[in-house]
Tab-separated table of C-alpha atoms and ligand atoms in Angstrom:
chain	number	residue	atom	x	y	z
A	1	MET	CA	-89.411	38.003	-151.025
A	2	ALA	CA	-87.691	35.817	-153.670
A	3	LEU	CA	-84.575	37.990	-153.368
A	4	LEU	CA	-84.532	37.516	-149.579
A	5	SER	CA	-84.730	33.712	-149.883
A	6	VAL	CA	-81.780	33.795	-152.328
A	7	LEU	CA	-79.719	36.034	-150.017
A	8	THR	CA	-80.399	34.100	-146.779
A	9	PRO	CA	-77.711	31.396	-147.330
A	10	VAL	CA	-75.183	34.073	-148.350
A	11	LEU	CA	-75.953	36.119	-145.229
A	12	ALA	CA	-75.649	32.961	-143.115
A	13	VAL	CA	-72.173	32.230	-144.538
A	14	ILE	CA	-71.033	35.834	-143.955
A	15	LEU	CA	-72.374	35.684	-140.375
A	16	CYS	CA	-70.499	32.409	-139.760
A	17	LEU	CA	-67.273	33.923	-141.122
A	18	VAL	CA	-67.606	36.996	-138.867
A	19	ILE	CA	-68.273	34.843	-135.776
A	20	GLY	CA	-65.381	32.546	-136.688
A	21	PHE	CA	-63.027	35.524	-137.120
A	22	ILE	CA	-64.043	36.973	-133.726
A	23	LEU	CA	-63.494	33.602	-132.011
A	24	VAL	CA	-60.066	33.122	-133.579
A	25	LYS	CA	-59.075	36.653	-132.574
A	26	ARG	CA	-60.184	36.000	-128.976
A	27	ARG	CA	-58.205	32.758	-128.795
A	28	GLU	CA	-54.959	34.269	-130.095
A	29	PRO	CA	-53.702	35.955	-126.895
A	30	GLU	CA	-54.496	32.740	-125.010
A	31	THR	CA	-52.314	30.679	-127.407
A	32	THR	CA	-49.500	33.208	-127.264
A	33	SER	CA	-49.534	33.340	-123.494
A	34	SER	CA	-49.581	29.552	-123.190
A	35	ALA	CA	-46.667	29.382	-125.627
A	36	ARG	CA	-44.908	31.993	-123.542
A	37	SER	CA	-45.473	30.046	-120.332
A	38	LYS	CA	-44.258	26.843	-122.037
A	39	ALA	CA	-41.176	28.698	-123.217
A	40	LYS	CA	-40.700	29.815	-119.637
A	41	THR	CA	-40.813	26.250	-118.291
A	42	ASP	CA	-38.509	25.155	-121.149
A	43	PHE	CA	-36.022	27.900	-120.335
A	44	ARG	CA	-32.850	26.316	-119.070
A	45	PRO	CA	-30.290	28.988	-118.206
A	46	TRP	CA	-27.439	26.462	-118.103
A	47	VAL	CA	-27.820	25.628	-121.806
A	48	ASP	CA	-25.680	27.712	-124.133
A	49	GLN	CA	-28.245	28.982	-126.658
A	50	ASP	CA	-25.556	29.861	-129.185
A	51	LEU	CA	-24.291	26.289	-129.129
A	52	GLN	CA	-27.711	25.177	-130.393
A	53	ASP	CA	-27.062	21.812	-128.849
A	54	ASP	CA	-29.248	20.926	-125.940
A	55	THR	CA	-28.032	17.325	-125.984
A	56	GLU	CA	-25.700	18.276	-123.192
A	57	ILE	CA	-28.523	18.915	-120.798
A	58	THR	CA	-31.414	16.562	-120.278
A	59	ALA	CA	-34.810	18.201	-120.342
A	60	ARG	CA	-36.460	17.386	-117.063
A	61	GLU	CA	-39.451	15.803	-118.680
A	62	GLU	CA	-40.350	13.815	-115.617
A	63	GLU	CA	-41.545	15.068	-112.267
A	64	ASP	CA	-39.045	17.439	-110.659
A	65	SER	CA	-39.166	15.278	-107.520
A	66	GLU	CA	-37.290	12.578	-109.439
A	67	TRP	CA	-34.299	14.904	-109.692
A	68	VAL	CA	-31.791	15.933	-107.076
A	69	ASP	CA	-29.466	18.923	-106.978
A	70	SER	CA	-25.853	18.701	-105.931
A	71	ASN	CA	-25.222	19.234	-102.228
A	72	GLU	CA	-21.468	19.235	-102.209
A	73	GLU	CA	-21.082	22.713	-100.668
A	74	ASP	CA	-19.026	21.116	-97.893
A	75	LEU	CA	-16.395	19.740	-100.278
A	76	PRO	CA	-13.011	20.528	-98.685
A	77	HIS	CA	-10.368	22.321	-100.767
A	78	VAL	CA	-6.810	20.999	-100.566
A	79	PRO	CA	-3.440	22.533	-101.561
A	80	TYR	CA	-2.366	21.894	-105.159
A	81	SER	CA	1.219	22.397	-106.302
A	82	PRO	CA	2.111	20.338	-109.383
A	83	LEU	CA	5.654	20.103	-110.703
A	84	ARG	CA	6.946	23.283	-112.353
A	85	TYR	CA	9.516	22.841	-115.127
A	86	PRO	CA	12.344	25.214	-116.079
A	87	GLU	CA	11.528	27.057	-119.328
A	88	ASN	CA	13.882	25.045	-121.524
A	89	THR	CA	12.386	21.790	-120.202
A	90	MET	CA	8.904	23.145	-120.850
A	91	LEU	CA	9.889	24.017	-124.391
A	92	GLN	CA	11.372	20.580	-124.986
A	93	ARG	CA	8.394	18.741	-123.495
A	94	SER	CA	5.865	20.766	-125.489
A	95	GLN	CA	7.836	20.130	-128.686
A	96	ASP	CA	8.151	16.406	-127.927
A	97	PHE	CA	4.443	16.102	-127.195
A	98	TYR	CA	3.576	17.870	-130.455
A	99	THR	CA	5.875	15.502	-132.364
A	100	LEU	CA	4.206	12.505	-130.726
A	101	MET	CA	0.688	13.739	-131.428
A	102	ASN	CA	1.509	14.845	-134.957
A	103	GLN	CA	2.303	11.187	-135.694
A	104	ARG	CA	-1.237	10.184	-134.733
A	105	ARG	CA	-3.266	8.990	-137.697
A	106	SER	CA	-6.664	7.379	-138.066
A	107	VAL	CA	-5.764	3.795	-138.948
A	108	ARG	CA	-8.373	1.553	-140.537
A	109	PHE	CA	-6.121	-1.505	-140.865
A	110	ILE	CA	-5.523	-2.956	-137.422
A	111	SER	CA	-3.487	-6.025	-136.500
A	112	PRO	CA	-5.174	-8.888	-134.622
A	113	GLU	CA	-2.075	-9.148	-132.404
A	114	PRO	CA	-3.115	-9.170	-128.738
A	115	VAL	CA	-2.574	-6.041	-126.634
A	116	PRO	CA	-2.061	-6.299	-122.861
A	117	GLN	CA	-5.346	-5.627	-121.037
A	118	GLU	CA	-3.409	-3.570	-118.467
A	119	VAL	CA	-2.527	-1.032	-121.173
A	120	ILE	CA	-6.192	-0.667	-122.096
A	121	ASN	CA	-7.058	-0.232	-118.416
A	122	ASN	CA	-4.442	2.521	-118.160
A	123	VAL	CA	-5.585	4.462	-121.236
A	124	VAL	CA	-9.215	4.348	-120.130
A	125	HIS	CA	-8.152	5.388	-116.623
A	126	THR	CA	-6.322	8.325	-118.242
A	127	ALA	CA	-9.429	9.303	-120.247
A	128	GLY	CA	-11.309	9.379	-116.950
A	129	THR	CA	-9.045	12.218	-115.748
A	130	ALA	CA	-10.836	14.592	-118.149
A	131	PRO	CA	-12.582	17.662	-116.777
A	132	SER	CA	-16.389	17.450	-116.765
A	133	GLY	CA	-19.264	19.881	-116.214
A	134	ALA	CA	-19.658	20.231	-112.400
A	135	HIS	CA	-17.422	17.145	-112.045
A	136	THR	CA	-20.215	14.825	-113.107
A	137	GLU	CA	-17.880	12.448	-115.010
A	138	PRO	CA	-20.673	11.578	-117.456
A	139	TRP	CA	-18.877	8.778	-119.332
A	140	THR	CA	-18.929	5.025	-119.657
A	141	PHE	CA	-16.180	3.242	-121.587
A	142	VAL	CA	-17.321	-0.192	-122.725
A	143	VAL	CA	-14.289	-2.305	-123.614
A	144	VAL	CA	-15.104	-5.293	-125.814
A	145	SER	CA	-12.619	-8.084	-126.524
A	146	ASP	CA	-15.079	-11.001	-126.744
A	147	PRO	CA	-14.961	-12.127	-130.428
A	148	GLU	CA	-18.682	-12.937	-130.636
A	149	THR	CA	-19.703	-9.540	-129.227
A	150	LYS	CA	-17.282	-7.804	-131.590
A	151	HIS	CA	-18.891	-9.657	-134.487
A	152	GLN	CA	-22.394	-8.677	-133.365
A	153	ILE	CA	-21.206	-5.066	-133.228
A	154	ARG	CA	-19.805	-5.405	-136.761
A	155	LEU	CA	-23.106	-6.749	-138.078
A	156	ILE	CA	-25.060	-3.866	-136.548
A	157	VAL	CA	-22.606	-1.201	-137.718
A	158	GLU	CA	-22.238	-2.547	-141.254
A	159	GLU	CA	-25.990	-2.877	-141.755
A	160	GLU	CA	-26.611	0.731	-140.660
A	161	GLU	CA	-23.532	2.095	-142.415
A	162	GLU	CA	-24.631	0.615	-145.713
A	163	VAL	CA	-27.925	2.484	-145.414
A	164	ASN	CA	-25.988	5.591	-144.327
A	165	TYR	CA	-23.723	5.504	-147.371
A	166	ARG	CA	-26.454	4.554	-149.831
A	167	GLN	CA	-29.297	6.741	-148.562
A	168	ARG	CA	-28.814	8.895	-145.488
A	169	MET	CA	-25.523	10.712	-146.048
A	170	GLY	CA	-26.309	12.327	-149.368
A	171	ASP	CA	-24.057	12.814	-152.399
A	172	LYS	CA	-21.937	15.616	-150.918
A	173	TRP	CA	-20.964	13.688	-147.768
A	174	VAL	CA	-20.203	10.509	-149.734
A	175	HIS	CA	-18.154	12.587	-152.202
A	176	ASP	CA	-16.206	14.249	-149.339
A	177	LEU	CA	-15.363	10.807	-147.930
A	178	ALA	CA	-14.285	9.353	-151.275
A	179	LYS	CA	-10.666	10.514	-150.838
A	180	LEU	CA	-10.462	8.561	-147.560
A	181	LYS	CA	-11.636	5.405	-149.376
A	182	THR	CA	-13.960	4.504	-146.524
A	183	ASN	CA	-17.111	2.458	-147.001
A	184	TRP	CA	-19.530	0.403	-144.910
A	185	ILE	CA	-17.288	-2.681	-144.692
A	186	LYS	CA	-15.617	-2.491	-141.259
A	187	GLU	CA	-13.317	-5.486	-141.029
A	188	TYR	CA	-11.448	-3.901	-138.147
A	189	LEU	CA	-14.495	-4.460	-135.927
A	190	ASP	CA	-13.741	-8.201	-135.985
A	191	VAL	CA	-9.974	-7.915	-136.217
A	192	ALA	CA	-8.968	-5.301	-133.630
A	193	PRO	CA	-8.239	-6.933	-130.263
A	194	TYR	CA	-10.331	-4.284	-128.493
A	195	LEU	CA	-13.306	-2.107	-129.321
A	196	ILE	CA	-13.883	0.779	-126.947
A	197	LEU	CA	-17.406	2.195	-127.122
A	198	ILE	CA	-17.761	5.513	-125.371
A	199	PHE	CA	-21.188	6.416	-124.053
A	200	LYS	CA	-22.213	9.813	-122.732
A	201	GLN	CA	-24.543	9.685	-119.758
A	202	THR	CA	-27.236	12.262	-120.432
A	203	TYR	CA	-28.075	12.257	-116.722
A	204	GLY	CA	-26.839	10.419	-113.657
A	205	THR	CA	-28.716	8.095	-111.338
A	206	LEU	CA	-27.871	8.152	-107.641
A	207	PRO	CA	-28.071	5.083	-105.386
A	208	ASN	CA	-31.428	6.383	-104.057
A	209	GLY	CA	-32.837	6.358	-107.617
A	210	LYS	CA	-32.907	10.161	-107.981
A	211	LYS	CA	-31.618	11.687	-111.194
A	212	LYS	CA	-28.726	14.126	-111.352
A	213	THR	CA	-28.193	16.704	-114.114
A	214	HIS	CA	-25.106	16.057	-116.210
A	215	TYR	CA	-24.146	19.526	-117.392
A	216	TYR	CA	-22.417	19.709	-120.779
A	217	ASN	CA	-22.159	15.934	-120.917
A	218	GLU	CA	-21.369	15.808	-124.645
A	219	ILE	CA	-18.546	18.326	-124.403
A	220	SER	CA	-17.167	16.592	-121.308
A	221	VAL	CA	-17.169	13.157	-122.942
A	222	SER	CA	-15.650	14.545	-126.139
A	223	ILE	CA	-12.753	15.942	-124.096
A	224	ALA	CA	-12.330	12.515	-122.450
A	225	CYS	CA	-12.246	10.932	-125.912
A	226	GLY	CA	-9.508	13.346	-126.972
A	227	ILE	CA	-7.446	12.403	-123.932
A	228	LEU	CA	-8.076	8.721	-124.715
A	229	LEU	CA	-6.768	9.228	-128.270
A	230	ALA	CA	-3.641	10.912	-126.864
A	231	ALA	CA	-3.144	8.095	-124.336
A	232	LEU	CA	-3.433	5.479	-127.092
A	233	GLN	CA	-0.900	7.354	-129.192
A	234	ASN	CA	1.415	7.600	-126.198
A	235	ALA	CA	1.184	3.814	-125.726
A	236	GLY	CA	2.001	3.127	-129.388
A	237	LEU	CA	-1.478	1.893	-130.283
A	238	VAL	CA	-3.721	3.018	-133.120
A	239	THR	CA	-7.414	3.578	-133.642
A	240	VAL	CA	-9.865	5.306	-135.951
A	241	THR	CA	-12.399	7.684	-134.477
A	242	THR	CA	-15.835	6.529	-135.589
A	243	THR	CA	-19.281	7.824	-134.843
A	244	PRO	CA	-21.569	5.134	-136.268
A	245	LEU	CA	-24.707	6.945	-137.362
A	246	ASN	CA	-27.979	5.451	-136.094
A	247	CYS	CA	-26.310	2.450	-134.433
A	248	GLY	CA	-26.578	3.802	-130.887
A	249	PRO	CA	-29.861	2.207	-129.756
A	250	GLN	CA	-28.992	-1.273	-131.099
A	251	LEU	CA	-25.484	-1.194	-129.661
A	252	ARG	CA	-26.842	0.041	-126.334
A	253	LEU	CA	-29.201	-2.945	-126.213
A	254	LEU	CA	-26.488	-5.401	-127.249
A	255	LEU	CA	-24.147	-4.091	-124.556
A	256	LYS	CA	-26.960	-3.866	-121.992
A	257	ARG	CA	-26.392	-0.177	-121.274
A	258	PRO	CA	-29.107	1.869	-119.560
A	259	ALA	CA	-31.375	4.339	-121.384
A	260	ASN	CA	-29.506	7.431	-120.118
A	261	GLU	CA	-26.393	6.342	-122.023
A	262	LYS	CA	-25.995	7.427	-125.649
A	263	LEU	CA	-23.220	6.152	-127.885
A	264	LEU	CA	-20.824	8.957	-128.769
A	265	MET	CA	-17.854	7.145	-130.285
A	266	LEU	CA	-16.562	3.708	-131.248
A	267	LEU	CA	-12.803	3.137	-131.276
A	268	PRO	CA	-11.256	-0.081	-132.600
A	269	VAL	CA	-7.901	-0.360	-130.825
A	270	GLY	CA	-4.731	-2.336	-131.513
A	271	TYR	CA	-1.358	-2.234	-133.238
A	272	PRO	CA	-1.378	-1.105	-136.863
A	273	ALA	CA	-1.426	-3.938	-139.440
A	274	SER	CA	2.011	-4.470	-140.985
A	275	ASP	CA	0.670	-3.344	-144.392
A	276	ALA	CA	-1.452	-0.468	-143.031
A	277	THR	CA	-1.741	2.652	-145.171
A	278	VAL	CA	-3.253	6.059	-144.418
A	279	PRO	CA	-4.409	8.866	-146.703
A	280	ASP	CA	-1.595	11.353	-147.292
A	281	LEU	CA	-3.319	14.221	-145.503
A	282	LYS	CA	-1.619	17.475	-144.562
A	283	ARG	CA	-2.405	19.452	-141.434
A	284	LYS	CA	-2.958	23.200	-141.321
A	285	PRO	CA	0.058	25.257	-140.240
A	286	LEU	CA	-0.055	27.065	-136.888
A	287	ASP	CA	-0.760	30.429	-138.525
A	288	ASP	CA	-3.965	29.041	-140.024
A	289	ILE	CA	-5.356	27.707	-136.765
A	290	MET	CA	-4.163	30.284	-134.202
A	291	VAL	CA	-5.125	33.907	-133.838
A	292	HIS	CA	-2.959	35.839	-131.368
A	293	ILE	CA	-4.491	39.077	-130.130
B	301	FMN	C1	-16.065	13.094	-134.965
B	301	FMN	C2	-15.321	12.236	-135.937
B	301	FMN	C3	-15.992	11.239	-136.602
B	301	FMN	C4	-15.310	10.410	-137.487
B	301	FMN	N1	-15.986	9.389	-138.073
B	301	FMN	C5	-15.297	8.525	-138.847
B	301	FMN	C6	-15.952	7.378	-139.353
B	301	FMN	O1	-17.142	7.158	-139.103
B	301	FMN	N2	-15.238	6.529	-140.135
B	301	FMN	C7	-13.911	6.747	-140.409
B	301	FMN	O2	-13.302	5.922	-141.114
B	301	FMN	N3	-13.259	7.826	-139.933
B	301	FMN	C8	-13.917	8.705	-139.147
B	301	FMN	N4	-13.261	9.783	-138.602
B	301	FMN	C9	-11.825	9.962	-138.852
B	301	FMN	C10	-11.523	11.112	-139.803
B	301	FMN	O3	-11.825	10.747	-141.117
B	301	FMN	C11	-10.043	11.491	-139.639
B	301	FMN	O4	-9.824	11.952	-138.327
B	301	FMN	C12	-9.642	12.583	-140.615
B	301	FMN	O5	-9.699	12.103	-141.926
B	301	FMN	C13	-8.226	13.096	-140.313
B	301	FMN	O6	-7.299	12.023	-140.381
B	301	FMN	P1	-6.342	11.706	-139.144
B	301	FMN	O7	-7.209	11.285	-137.989
B	301	FMN	O8	-5.452	10.599	-139.623
B	301	FMN	O9	-5.595	12.962	-138.787
B	301	FMN	C14	-13.923	10.625	-137.723
B	301	FMN	C15	-13.255	11.644	-137.049
B	301	FMN	C16	-13.937	12.432	-136.150
B	301	FMN	C17	-13.190	13.503	-135.381
């Protein structure tokens, strides 16, 4: 009898463990199937899985009724016959364009000398000729010349950049940047006559308030930025490509941009300062960057 009273709590614990195990086992298929069904609703065939970057496609977190699909099936197609050059002209033009672009450098010392607004309009217009996923044109170029706004931008960027350099970037990143002699002081944000802030629109909003998917918006806007850099170079202006880490939300608020717009790039634009210097970098030769099969 005494033995039984000693064993009772032990038996009770074992019984509880067995019941617990059975319950967990019974719940498992349920969890797996709910995970599977979630994965199914998350499955977005237009996202390149290998790219591992779903920033280009907005997850439709809201009701599907808030979204609209393109109905441009009726878009007419028109003849297209651009100028065709003789081979020697082609060769010359391609060589000239390479020479022009090979002179492009990231310049961190920009002159305060004014630049005609018309030139800025033209280079941004040129950037807007970029291809975009399903022709969604998911870009907004915010051009800032107002000195007070430029200064506000500088304050935001410098505050975040100091934290980036001191804490977020880590020793390796800071070490890799050392040769460029960059730091969190960004005088050019006050000095450059223009700052162009490029936002990617993660989705579009139609006049009726419905949302439109912006396929591959990050890739599309990056291409537009590349064309903008080429247009600036062509006009004889300089810039430095910057991607200010963690400044996006504050800059979006300052510039009163909507929530679907995310800051991708910030370009200070102007003439180079008369005493501007650049790191003496070398570019890879063609054989190192091209594989011909
Ligand atoms: C995506 C991207 C982000 C960059 N971010 C910065 C930046 O935050 N600050 C900076 O001074 N330069 C930045 N750069 C400029 C690079 O340091 C520069 O392009 C590189 O050193 C090569 O020099 P080059 O542009 O003169 O050929 C960035 C460039 C790219 C493409």
